[in-house]
Amino acid sequence: YVPRMLAGVLLGHLGVELLWESLLDTWPNLDTLEYVIVVVIAVVCNISFIFSLLFGLLCACVAFVVQAARSDPVRFAFYPGRGVRSRQMRSQRELRILEEFDQKAGFLILRLHGVLFFGNTHSLPERVQKVKCRAVIIDFVQVISIDSSAFSELNSLAGTLQNKSITLICSGLMNMSKVQRHPHLAAARFAKDMDTAVALVESLALAVSDPLPSTVSVSSLLGDSQRAEAKEADIHFFQKVCDELLQDLDLPLQTSVALRAFFEFQRVAKGTVLWRPGDPADFAFLL
């Protein structure tokens, strides 16, 4: 048996304690929007506890959308992409073509992150409105999820780039089933990582470039009177030396073959001047 007065005091004490914890103790830890939601939930609890739960769940979703919309989905933007190179080996001639491509146009890199939805992707098409480059790389490796509205914004971005004849390359985008529903985005090129995407841009630049004169070789630096015919034994010896040098580097076979293509055996006459201080350093000798 509990007296009614004691039961009332107990319920009143519990009510005041709950109000104190929910409205006063949480004040320093919540921002304005979250605190307003807590106050509204406390008021609705006086009408119906079930309605307050449903209303609190709805307000939590709205608060997430509002707060997430303030965040920028672009974590890293680099424009123009001058000096960014893939790990693929390039000859001196190809490097000169890529440098010329960087000077004329270059490319834009956008690295996205987090959750992409309608609240934070609406500004993506505006980022490419004034872009004047040949290619745009969008990296999705650090993206957690993408909803349908975000795919629509990406499709709008892809359409804008398509109208400007700019190549779009998507890096690390795995959800291809949703991509196929958006024609402009599906027409883009796709790469598994950033290095592969940069390699695609380099291939694009090399394909559309004007032919450049080949790299100056030792043959062009030496006159016919200064060169001598290489004996077959010398060539075999040279190949053996190159194989031993590359073997010590412990490189993959494909890399070793690519490096070997840069070597050229030549035999020069005694007293030939190979290089003078101040001459362009655009070749190397292995004596």
PDB file of C-alpha atoms in Angstrom:
ATOM      1  CA  TYR A   1       0.000   0.000   0.000  1.00  0.00           C
ATOM      2  CA  VAL A   2       1.425   3.376  -1.144  1.00  0.00           C
ATOM      3  CA  PRO A   3      -0.300   6.623  -0.183  1.00  0.00           C
ATOM      4  CA  ARG A   4      -1.626   8.622  -3.121  1.00  0.00           C
ATOM      5  CA  MET A   5       0.336  11.704  -2.065  1.00  0.00           C
ATOM      6  CA  LEU A   6       3.619   9.743  -2.056  1.00  0.00           C
ATOM      7  CA  ALA A   7       2.872   8.231  -5.445  1.00  0.00           C
ATOM      8  CA  GLY A   8       2.092  11.686  -6.827  1.00  0.00           C
ATOM      9  CA  VAL A   9       5.299  13.163  -5.428  1.00  0.00           C
ATOM     10  CA  LEU A  10       7.278  10.264  -6.917  1.00  0.00           C
ATOM     11  CA  LEU A  11       5.743  10.713 -10.378  1.00  0.00           C
ATOM     12  CA  GLY A  12       6.288  14.458 -10.168  1.00  0.00           C
ATOM     13  CA  HIS A  13       9.915  13.962  -9.164  1.00  0.00           C
ATOM     14  CA  LEU A  14      10.483  11.570 -12.089  1.00  0.00           C
ATOM     15  CA  GLY A  15       8.844  14.001 -14.498  1.00  0.00           C
ATOM     16  CA  VAL A  16      10.959  16.937 -13.351  1.00  0.00           C
ATOM     17  CA  GLU A  17      14.102  14.775 -13.465  1.00  0.00           C
ATOM     18  CA  LEU A  18      13.379  13.673 -17.051  1.00  0.00           C
ATOM     19  CA  LEU A  19      12.654  17.237 -18.141  1.00  0.00           C
ATOM     20  CA  TRP A  20      15.869  18.425 -16.510  1.00  0.00           C
ATOM     21  CA  GLU A  21      17.958  15.749 -18.274  1.00  0.00           C
ATOM     22  CA  SER A  22      16.333  16.219 -21.683  1.00  0.00           C
ATOM     23  CA  LEU A  23      16.000  20.029 -21.760  1.00  0.00           C
ATOM     24  CA  LEU A  24      18.727  21.458 -19.517  1.00  0.00           C
ATOM     25  CA  ASP A  25      21.546  18.891 -19.426  1.00  0.00           C
ATOM     26  CA  THR A  26      21.523  18.549 -23.234  1.00  0.00           C
ATOM     27  CA  TRP A  27      21.638  22.307 -23.897  1.00  0.00           C
ATOM     28  CA  PRO A  28      25.464  22.578 -24.201  1.00  0.00           C
ATOM     29  CA  ASN A  29      25.691  19.503 -26.482  1.00  0.00           C
ATOM     30  CA  LEU A  30      23.015  20.308 -29.083  1.00  0.00           C
ATOM     31  CA  ASP A  31      22.838  22.938 -31.773  1.00  0.00           C
ATOM     32  CA  THR A  32      19.797  25.185 -32.209  1.00  0.00           C
ATOM     33  CA  LEU A  33      17.915  22.924 -34.629  1.00  0.00           C
ATOM     34  CA  GLU A  34      18.413  19.811 -32.512  1.00  0.00           C
ATOM     35  CA  TYR A  35      17.376  21.601 -29.302  1.00  0.00           C
ATOM     36  CA  VAL A  36      14.184  22.905 -30.929  1.00  0.00           C
ATOM     37  CA  ILE A  37      13.334  19.350 -31.979  1.00  0.00           C
ATOM     38  CA  VAL A  38      13.868  18.093 -28.414  1.00  0.00           C
ATOM     39  CA  VAL A  39      11.570  20.799 -26.999  1.00  0.00           C
ATOM     40  CA  VAL A  40       8.851  20.023 -29.565  1.00  0.00           C
ATOM     41  CA  ILE A  41       9.061  16.299 -28.792  1.00  0.00           C
ATOM     42  CA  ALA A  42       8.698  17.053 -25.073  1.00  0.00           C
ATOM     43  CA  VAL A  43       5.580  19.138 -25.769  1.00  0.00           C
ATOM     44  CA  VAL A  44       4.035  16.473 -28.019  1.00  0.00           C
ATOM     45  CA  CYS A  45       4.630  13.860 -25.293  1.00  0.00           C
ATOM     46  CA  ASN A  46       1.950  15.624 -23.224  1.00  0.00           C
ATOM     47  CA  ILE A  47      -0.552  14.891 -25.979  1.00  0.00           C
ATOM     48  CA  SER A  48       0.467  11.369 -27.054  1.00  0.00           C
ATOM     49  CA  PHE A  49       3.569   9.347 -26.356  1.00  0.00           C
ATOM     50  CA  ILE A  50       3.238   7.347 -29.624  1.00  0.00           C
ATOM     51  CA  PHE A  51       2.835  10.525 -31.670  1.00  0.00           C
ATOM     52  CA  SER A  52       5.932  11.971 -30.005  1.00  0.00           C
ATOM     53  CA  LEU A  53       7.986   8.922 -31.073  1.00  0.00           C
ATOM     54  CA  LEU A  54       6.819   9.186 -34.678  1.00  0.00           C
ATOM     55  CA  PHE A  55       7.302  12.942 -34.691  1.00  0.00           C
ATOM     56  CA  GLY A  56      10.803  12.552 -33.203  1.00  0.00           C
ATOM     57  CA  LEU A  57      11.756  10.031 -35.915  1.00  0.00           C
ATOM     58  CA  LEU A  58      10.507  12.396 -38.621  1.00  0.00           C
ATOM     59  CA  CYS A  59      12.369  15.349 -37.098  1.00  0.00           C
ATOM     60  CA  ALA A  60      15.575  13.292 -36.854  1.00  0.00           C
ATOM     61  CA  CYS A  61      15.381  12.562 -40.604  1.00  0.00           C
ATOM     62  CA  VAL A  62      14.785  16.238 -41.366  1.00  0.00           C
ATOM     63  CA  ALA A  63      17.688  17.271 -39.123  1.00  0.00           C
ATOM     64  CA  PHE A  64      20.007  14.826 -40.897  1.00  0.00           C
ATOM     65  CA  VAL A  65      19.026  16.190 -44.310  1.00  0.00           C
ATOM     66  CA  VAL A  66      19.515  19.799 -43.220  1.00  0.00           C
ATOM     67  CA  GLN A  67      22.883  19.153 -41.583  1.00  0.00           C
ATOM     68  CA  ALA A  68      24.210  16.903 -44.362  1.00  0.00           C
ATOM     69  CA  ALA A  69      23.171  19.454 -46.992  1.00  0.00           C
ATOM     70  CA  ARG A  70      25.586  21.944 -45.444  1.00  0.00           C
ATOM     71  CA  SER A  71      28.567  19.679 -46.165  1.00  0.00           C
ATOM     72  CA  ASP A  72      30.433  19.927 -49.455  1.00  0.00           C
ATOM     73  CA  PRO A  73      30.522  16.563 -51.272  1.00  0.00           C
ATOM     74  CA  VAL A  74      33.757  17.609 -53.010  1.00  0.00           C
ATOM     75  CA  ARG A  75      36.627  16.803 -50.696  1.00  0.00           C
ATOM     76  CA  PHE A  76      39.367  17.689 -53.165  1.00  0.00           C
ATOM     77  CA  ALA A  77      39.342  19.707 -56.384  1.00  0.00           C
ATOM     78  CA  PHE A  78      42.377  20.234 -58.591  1.00  0.00           C
ATOM     79  CA  TYR A  79      42.181  22.300 -61.771  1.00  0.00           C
ATOM     80  CA  PRO A  80      43.932  22.270 -64.076  1.00  0.00           C
ATOM     81  CA  GLY A  81      45.581  18.893 -63.531  1.00  0.00           C
ATOM     82  CA  ARG A  82      49.065  20.020 -64.497  1.00  0.00           C
ATOM     83  CA  GLY A  83      51.873  17.804 -63.355  1.00  0.00           C
ATOM     84  CA  VAL A  84      49.566  14.924 -62.371  1.00  0.00           C
ATOM     85  CA  ARG A  85      50.884  11.757 -63.989  1.00  0.00           C
ATOM     86  CA  SER A  86      49.996   8.094 -63.862  1.00  0.00           C
ATOM     87  CA  ARG A  87      52.467   5.377 -62.958  1.00  0.00           C
ATOM     88  CA  GLN A  88      52.560   4.185 -66.544  1.00  0.00           C
ATOM     89  CA  MET A  89      55.981   4.584 -68.136  1.00  0.00           C
ATOM     90  CA  ARG A  90      56.181   7.257 -70.829  1.00  0.00           C
ATOM     91  CA  SER A  91      58.914   8.129 -73.270  1.00  0.00           C
ATOM     92  CA  GLN A  92      60.479  11.578 -73.403  1.00  0.00           C
ATOM     93  CA  ARG A  93      58.462  12.383 -76.505  1.00  0.00           C
ATOM     94  CA  GLU A  94      55.214  11.394 -74.802  1.00  0.00           C
ATOM     95  CA  LEU A  95      56.128  13.434 -71.719  1.00  0.00           C
ATOM     96  CA  ARG A  96      56.666  16.492 -73.905  1.00  0.00           C
ATOM     97  CA  ILE A  97      53.264  15.943 -75.525  1.00  0.00           C
ATOM     98  CA  LEU A  98      51.632  15.675 -72.087  1.00  0.00           C
ATOM     99  CA  GLU A  99      53.360  18.856 -70.917  1.00  0.00           C
ATOM    100  CA  GLU A 100      52.048  20.662 -73.982  1.00  0.00           C
ATOM    101  CA  PHE A 101      48.582  19.230 -73.268  1.00  0.00           C
ATOM    102  CA  ASP A 102      48.763  20.582 -69.708  1.00  0.00           C
ATOM    103  CA  GLN A 103      49.717  24.039 -70.950  1.00  0.00           C
ATOM    104  CA  LYS A 104      46.883  24.171 -73.480  1.00  0.00           C
ATOM    105  CA  ALA A 105      44.037  22.561 -71.534  1.00  0.00           C
ATOM    106  CA  GLY A 106      44.820  20.260 -68.640  1.00  0.00           C
ATOM    107  CA  PHE A 107      42.070  18.401 -66.798  1.00  0.00           C
ATOM    108  CA  LEU A 108      39.889  18.795 -63.715  1.00  0.00           C
ATOM    109  CA  ILE A 109      39.915  16.349 -60.783  1.00  0.00           C
ATOM    110  CA  LEU A 110      36.961  16.182 -58.382  1.00  0.00           C
ATOM    111  CA  ARG A 111      37.273  13.759 -55.456  1.00  0.00           C
ATOM    112  CA  LEU A 112      33.902  13.163 -53.778  1.00  0.00           C
ATOM    113  CA  HIS A 113      33.301  11.700 -50.318  1.00  0.00           C
ATOM    114  CA  GLY A 114      30.596  10.775 -47.849  1.00  0.00           C
ATOM    115  CA  VAL A 115      26.922  10.246 -48.651  1.00  0.00           C
ATOM    116  CA  LEU A 116      25.668  11.753 -51.907  1.00  0.00           C
ATOM    117  CA  PHE A 117      21.981  12.692 -51.991  1.00  0.00           C
ATOM    118  CA  PHE A 118      19.723  15.502 -53.224  1.00  0.00           C
ATOM    119  CA  GLY A 119      20.730  17.795 -50.361  1.00  0.00           C
ATOM    120  CA  ASN A 120      24.439  18.135 -51.211  1.00  0.00           C
ATOM    121  CA  THR A 121      24.820  17.267 -54.905  1.00  0.00           C
ATOM    122  CA  HIS A 122      22.748  20.092 -56.383  1.00  0.00           C
ATOM    123  CA  SER A 123      25.867  22.256 -56.705  1.00  0.00           C
ATOM    124  CA  LEU A 124      27.931  19.729 -58.697  1.00  0.00           C
ATOM    125  CA  PRO A 125      26.728  20.795 -62.186  1.00  0.00           C
ATOM    126  CA  GLU A 126      27.603  24.411 -61.344  1.00  0.00           C
ATOM    127  CA  ARG A 127      31.246  23.438 -60.710  1.00  0.00           C
ATOM    128  CA  VAL A 128      31.777  22.534 -64.366  1.00  0.00           C
ATOM    129  CA  GLN A 129      29.940  25.457 -65.957  1.00  0.00           C
ATOM    130  CA  LYS A 130      33.124  27.506 -66.491  1.00  0.00           C
ATOM    131  CA  VAL A 131      35.538  24.614 -66.975  1.00  0.00           C
ATOM    132  CA  LYS A 132      37.734  24.935 -70.075  1.00  0.00           C
ATOM    133  CA  CYS A 133      39.670  21.692 -70.166  1.00  0.00           C
ATOM    134  CA  ARG A 134      39.684  18.510 -72.209  1.00  0.00           C
ATOM    135  CA  ALA A 135      38.708  16.023 -69.496  1.00  0.00           C
ATOM    136  CA  VAL A 136      37.148  15.819 -66.026  1.00  0.00           C
ATOM    137  CA  ILE A 137      37.914  13.028 -63.551  1.00  0.00           C
ATOM    138  CA  ILE A 138      35.385  12.376 -60.757  1.00  0.00           C
ATOM    139  CA  ASP A 139      36.686  10.028 -58.067  1.00  0.00           C
ATOM    140  CA  PHE A 140      34.089   8.026 -56.084  1.00  0.00           C
ATOM    141  CA  VAL A 141      36.470   5.861 -54.020  1.00  0.00           C
ATOM    142  CA  GLN A 142      35.625   7.625 -50.732  1.00  0.00           C
ATOM    143  CA  VAL A 143      31.867   7.822 -51.426  1.00  0.00           C
ATOM    144  CA  ILE A 144      29.786   5.725 -49.016  1.00  0.00           C
ATOM    145  CA  SER A 145      26.454   5.680 -50.858  1.00  0.00           C
ATOM    146  CA  ILE A 146      24.609   7.422 -53.703  1.00  0.00           C
ATOM    147  CA  ASP A 147      20.844   7.781 -53.921  1.00  0.00           C
ATOM    148  CA  SER A 148      18.761   8.163 -57.076  1.00  0.00           C
ATOM    149  CA  SER A 149      18.521  11.946 -56.836  1.00  0.00           C
ATOM    150  CA  ALA A 150      22.323  12.195 -56.671  1.00  0.00           C
ATOM    151  CA  PHE A 151      22.581  10.041 -59.792  1.00  0.00           C
ATOM    152  CA  SER A 152      20.223  12.481 -61.515  1.00  0.00           C
ATOM    153  CA  GLU A 153      22.513  15.377 -60.598  1.00  0.00           C
ATOM    154  CA  LEU A 154      25.541  13.441 -61.855  1.00  0.00           C
ATOM    155  CA  ASN A 155      23.677  12.737 -65.081  1.00  0.00           C
ATOM    156  CA  SER A 156      23.017  16.474 -65.450  1.00  0.00           C
ATOM    157  CA  LEU A 157      26.713  17.145 -64.860  1.00  0.00           C
ATOM    158  CA  ALA A 158      27.646  14.551 -67.492  1.00  0.00           C
ATOM    159  CA  GLY A 159      25.222  16.151 -69.961  1.00  0.00           C
ATOM    160  CA  THR A 160      26.779  19.575 -69.394  1.00  0.00           C
ATOM    161  CA  LEU A 161      30.256  18.193 -70.076  1.00  0.00           C
ATOM    162  CA  GLN A 162      28.981  16.317 -73.121  1.00  0.00           C
ATOM    163  CA  ASN A 163      27.589  19.521 -74.627  1.00  0.00           C
ATOM    164  CA  LYS A 164      30.981  21.169 -74.118  1.00  0.00           C
ATOM    165  CA  SER A 165      32.837  18.216 -75.733  1.00  0.00           C
ATOM    166  CA  ILE A 166      34.652  17.449 -72.486  1.00  0.00           C
ATOM    167  CA  THR A 167      35.461  13.828 -71.672  1.00  0.00           C
ATOM    168  CA  LEU A 168      34.102  12.596 -68.327  1.00  0.00           C
ATOM    169  CA  ILE A 169      35.976   9.814 -66.525  1.00  0.00           C
ATOM    170  CA  CYS A 170      34.451   8.236 -63.404  1.00  0.00           C
ATOM    171  CA  SER A 171      36.919   6.580 -61.046  1.00  0.00           C
ATOM    172  CA  GLY A 172      35.869   3.958 -58.490  1.00  0.00           C
ATOM    173  CA  LEU A 173      32.141   4.049 -59.344  1.00  0.00           C
ATOM    174  CA  MET A 174      30.902   0.491 -58.723  1.00  0.00           C
ATOM    175  CA  ASN A 175      27.093   0.737 -58.847  1.00  0.00           C
ATOM    176  CA  MET A 176      26.812   0.307 -62.619  1.00  0.00           C
ATOM    177  CA  SER A 177      23.199  -0.919 -62.492  1.00  0.00           C
ATOM    178  CA  LYS A 178      21.978   2.583 -61.573  1.00  0.00           C
ATOM    179  CA  VAL A 179      24.435   4.211 -63.965  1.00  0.00           C
ATOM    180  CA  GLN A 180      22.806   2.482 -66.953  1.00  0.00           C
ATOM    181  CA  ARG A 181      19.515   4.247 -66.149  1.00  0.00           C
ATOM    182  CA  HIS A 182      21.077   7.638 -66.905  1.00  0.00           C
ATOM    183  CA  PRO A 183      22.171   7.976 -70.561  1.00  0.00           C
ATOM    184  CA  HIS A 184      24.606  10.891 -70.210  1.00  0.00           C
ATOM    185  CA  LEU A 185      26.376   9.312 -67.245  1.00  0.00           C
ATOM    186  CA  ALA A 186      26.468   5.901 -68.923  1.00  0.00           C
ATOM    187  CA  ALA A 187      28.260   7.465 -71.911  1.00  0.00           C
ATOM    188  CA  ALA A 188      31.207   8.450 -69.701  1.00  0.00           C
ATOM    189  CA  ARG A 189      34.381   6.410 -69.355  1.00  0.00           C
ATOM    190  CA  PHE A 190      35.025   4.412 -66.197  1.00  0.00           C
ATOM    191  CA  ALA A 191      38.217   3.447 -64.358  1.00  0.00           C
ATOM    192  CA  LYS A 192      38.830   1.301 -61.302  1.00  0.00           C
ATOM    193  CA  ASP A 193      41.066   3.859 -59.550  1.00  0.00           C
ATOM    194  CA  MET A 194      42.580   7.324 -59.916  1.00  0.00           C
ATOM    195  CA  ASP A 195      45.807   6.103 -61.511  1.00  0.00           C
ATOM    196  CA  THR A 196      43.885   4.316 -64.272  1.00  0.00           C
ATOM    197  CA  ALA A 197      41.749   7.425 -64.821  1.00  0.00           C
ATOM    198  CA  VAL A 198      44.840   9.639 -65.204  1.00  0.00           C
ATOM    199  CA  ALA A 199      46.277   7.073 -67.636  1.00  0.00           C
ATOM    200  CA  LEU A 200      43.073   7.383 -69.714  1.00  0.00           C
ATOM    201  CA  VAL A 201      43.502  11.162 -69.846  1.00  0.00           C
ATOM    202  CA  GLU A 202      47.111  10.711 -70.942  1.00  0.00           C
ATOM    203  CA  SER A 203      46.019   8.304 -73.682  1.00  0.00           C
ATOM    204  CA  LEU A 204      43.429  10.849 -74.810  1.00  0.00           C
ATOM    205  CA  ALA A 205      46.066  13.594 -74.937  1.00  0.00           C
ATOM    206  CA  LEU A 206      48.498  11.430 -76.891  1.00  0.00           C
ATOM    207  CA  ALA A 207      45.781  10.371 -79.358  1.00  0.00           C
ATOM    208  CA  VAL A 208      44.710  13.912 -80.278  1.00  0.00           C
ATOM    209  CA  SER A 209      48.169  15.531 -80.128  1.00  0.00           C
ATOM    210  CA  ASP A 210      50.043  16.904 -83.093  1.00  0.00           C
ATOM    211  CA  PRO A 211      53.150  14.917 -84.032  1.00  0.00           C
ATOM    212  CA  LEU A 212      56.306  16.245 -82.403  1.00  0.00           C
ATOM    213  CA  PRO A 213      59.868  15.637 -83.473  1.00  0.00           C
ATOM    214  CA  SER A 214      61.386  12.629 -81.787  1.00  0.00           C
ATOM    215  CA  THR A 215      63.691  12.995 -78.822  1.00  0.00           C
ATOM    216  CA  VAL A 216      67.226  13.898 -79.770  1.00  0.00           C
ATOM    217  CA  SER A 217      69.257  10.700 -79.877  1.00  0.00           C
ATOM    218  CA  VAL A 218      72.950  10.117 -79.730  1.00  0.00           C
ATOM    219  CA  SER A 219      72.924   9.270 -83.434  1.00  0.00           C
ATOM    220  CA  SER A 220      71.859  12.791 -84.349  1.00  0.00           C
ATOM    221  CA  LEU A 221      74.529  14.301 -82.110  1.00  0.00           C
ATOM    222  CA  LEU A 222      77.359  12.387 -83.700  1.00  0.00           C
ATOM    223  CA  GLY A 223      78.435  12.804 -87.281  1.00  0.00           C
ATOM    224  CA  ASP A 224      78.905   9.895 -89.657  1.00  0.00           C
ATOM    225  CA  SER A 225      82.662  10.250 -89.370  1.00  0.00           C
ATOM    226  CA  GLN A 226      82.483   9.914 -85.588  1.00  0.00           C
ATOM    227  CA  ARG A 227      80.358   6.759 -85.547  1.00  0.00           C
ATOM    228  CA  ALA A 228      81.731   3.317 -86.080  1.00  0.00           C
ATOM    229  CA  GLU A 229      80.007   0.059 -86.872  1.00  0.00           C
ATOM    230  CA  ALA A 230      79.124  -2.034 -83.841  1.00  0.00           C
ATOM    231  CA  LYS A 231      80.487  -5.544 -83.904  1.00  0.00           C
ATOM    232  CA  GLU A 232      78.191  -8.458 -83.220  1.00  0.00           C
ATOM    233  CA  ALA A 233      80.193  -9.371 -80.120  1.00  0.00           C
ATOM    234  CA  ASP A 234      79.768  -5.818 -78.808  1.00  0.00           C
ATOM    235  CA  ILE A 235      76.012  -5.994 -79.259  1.00  0.00           C
ATOM    236  CA  HIS A 236      75.795  -9.305 -77.415  1.00  0.00           C
ATOM    237  CA  PHE A 237      77.938  -7.869 -74.619  1.00  0.00           C
ATOM    238  CA  PHE A 238      75.707  -4.787 -74.428  1.00  0.00           C
ATOM    239  CA  GLN A 239      72.560  -6.880 -74.208  1.00  0.00           C
ATOM    240  CA  LYS A 240      74.118  -8.983 -71.453  1.00  0.00           C
ATOM    241  CA  VAL A 241      75.033  -5.872 -69.455  1.00  0.00           C
ATOM    242  CA  CYS A 242      71.496  -4.449 -69.802  1.00  0.00           C
ATOM    243  CA  ASP A 243      69.940  -7.738 -68.713  1.00  0.00           C
ATOM    244  CA  GLU A 244      72.166  -7.909 -65.638  1.00  0.00           C
ATOM    245  CA  LEU A 245      71.423  -4.304 -64.681  1.00  0.00           C
ATOM    246  CA  LEU A 246      67.673  -4.752 -65.000  1.00  0.00           C
ATOM    247  CA  GLN A 247      67.791  -8.092 -63.202  1.00  0.00           C
ATOM    248  CA  ASP A 248      69.386  -6.468 -60.146  1.00  0.00           C
ATOM    249  CA  LEU A 249      66.497  -3.989 -60.000  1.00  0.00           C
ATOM    250  CA  ASP A 250      64.018  -6.866 -59.538  1.00  0.00           C
ATOM    251  CA  LEU A 251      61.424  -5.252 -61.798  1.00  0.00           C
ATOM    252  CA  PRO A 252      58.365  -6.912 -63.376  1.00  0.00           C
ATOM    253  CA  LEU A 253      58.965  -8.419 -66.799  1.00  0.00           C
ATOM    254  CA  GLN A 254      56.765  -5.856 -68.563  1.00  0.00           C
ATOM    255  CA  THR A 255      58.656  -2.986 -66.943  1.00  0.00           C
ATOM    256  CA  SER A 256      62.028  -4.516 -67.823  1.00  0.00           C
ATOM    257  CA  VAL A 257      61.015  -4.896 -71.459  1.00  0.00           C
ATOM    258  CA  ALA A 258      59.811  -1.277 -71.549  1.00  0.00           C
ATOM    259  CA  LEU A 259      63.071  -0.028 -70.037  1.00  0.00           C
ATOM    260  CA  ARG A 260      65.110  -2.132 -72.443  1.00  0.00           C
ATOM    261  CA  ALA A 261      63.433  -0.384 -75.383  1.00  0.00           C
ATOM    262  CA  PHE A 262      65.013   2.931 -74.292  1.00  0.00           C
ATOM    263  CA  PHE A 263      68.572   1.577 -74.732  1.00  0.00           C
ATOM    264  CA  GLU A 264      70.399   1.861 -78.024  1.00  0.00           C
ATOM    265  CA  PHE A 265      73.876   0.483 -78.655  1.00  0.00           C
ATOM    266  CA  GLN A 266      76.343   2.712 -80.512  1.00  0.00           C
ATOM    267  CA  ARG A 267      80.063   2.602 -81.025  1.00  0.00           C
ATOM    268  CA  VAL A 268      81.962   5.890 -81.361  1.00  0.00           C
ATOM    269  CA  ALA A 269      85.457   6.693 -82.491  1.00  0.00           C
ATOM    270  CA  LYS A 270      88.215   7.622 -80.114  1.00  0.00           C
ATOM    271  CA  GLY A 271      88.319  11.303 -79.175  1.00  0.00           C
ATOM    272  CA  THR A 272      84.612  11.916 -79.830  1.00  0.00           C
ATOM    273  CA  VAL A 273      83.078  14.597 -77.573  1.00  0.00           C
ATOM    274  CA  LEU A 274      79.774  13.238 -76.267  1.00  0.00           C
ATOM    275  CA  TRP A 275      78.655  16.162 -74.137  1.00  0.00           C
ATOM    276  CA  ARG A 276      79.840  19.595 -73.125  1.00  0.00           C
ATOM    277  CA  PRO A 277      78.803  21.623 -70.050  1.00  0.00           C
ATOM    278  CA  GLY A 278      75.779  23.707 -70.969  1.00  0.00           C
ATOM    279  CA  ASP A 279      74.439  21.263 -73.578  1.00  0.00           C
ATOM    280  CA  PRO A 280      70.802  20.129 -73.157  1.00  0.00           C
ATOM    281  CA  ALA A 281      70.607  17.165 -70.782  1.00  0.00           C
ATOM    282  CA  ASP A 282      67.981  15.252 -72.765  1.00  0.00           C
ATOM    283  CA  PHE A 283      69.754  11.892 -73.052  1.00  0.00           C
ATOM    284  CA  ALA A 284      71.838   9.531 -70.929  1.00  0.00           C
ATOM    285  CA  PHE A 285      74.938   7.436 -71.602  1.00  0.00           C
ATOM    286  CA  LEU A 286      75.908   4.056 -70.201  1.00  0.00           C
ATOM    287  CA  LEU A 287      79.648   3.801 -70.874  1.00  0.00           C
TER     288      LEU A 287
END
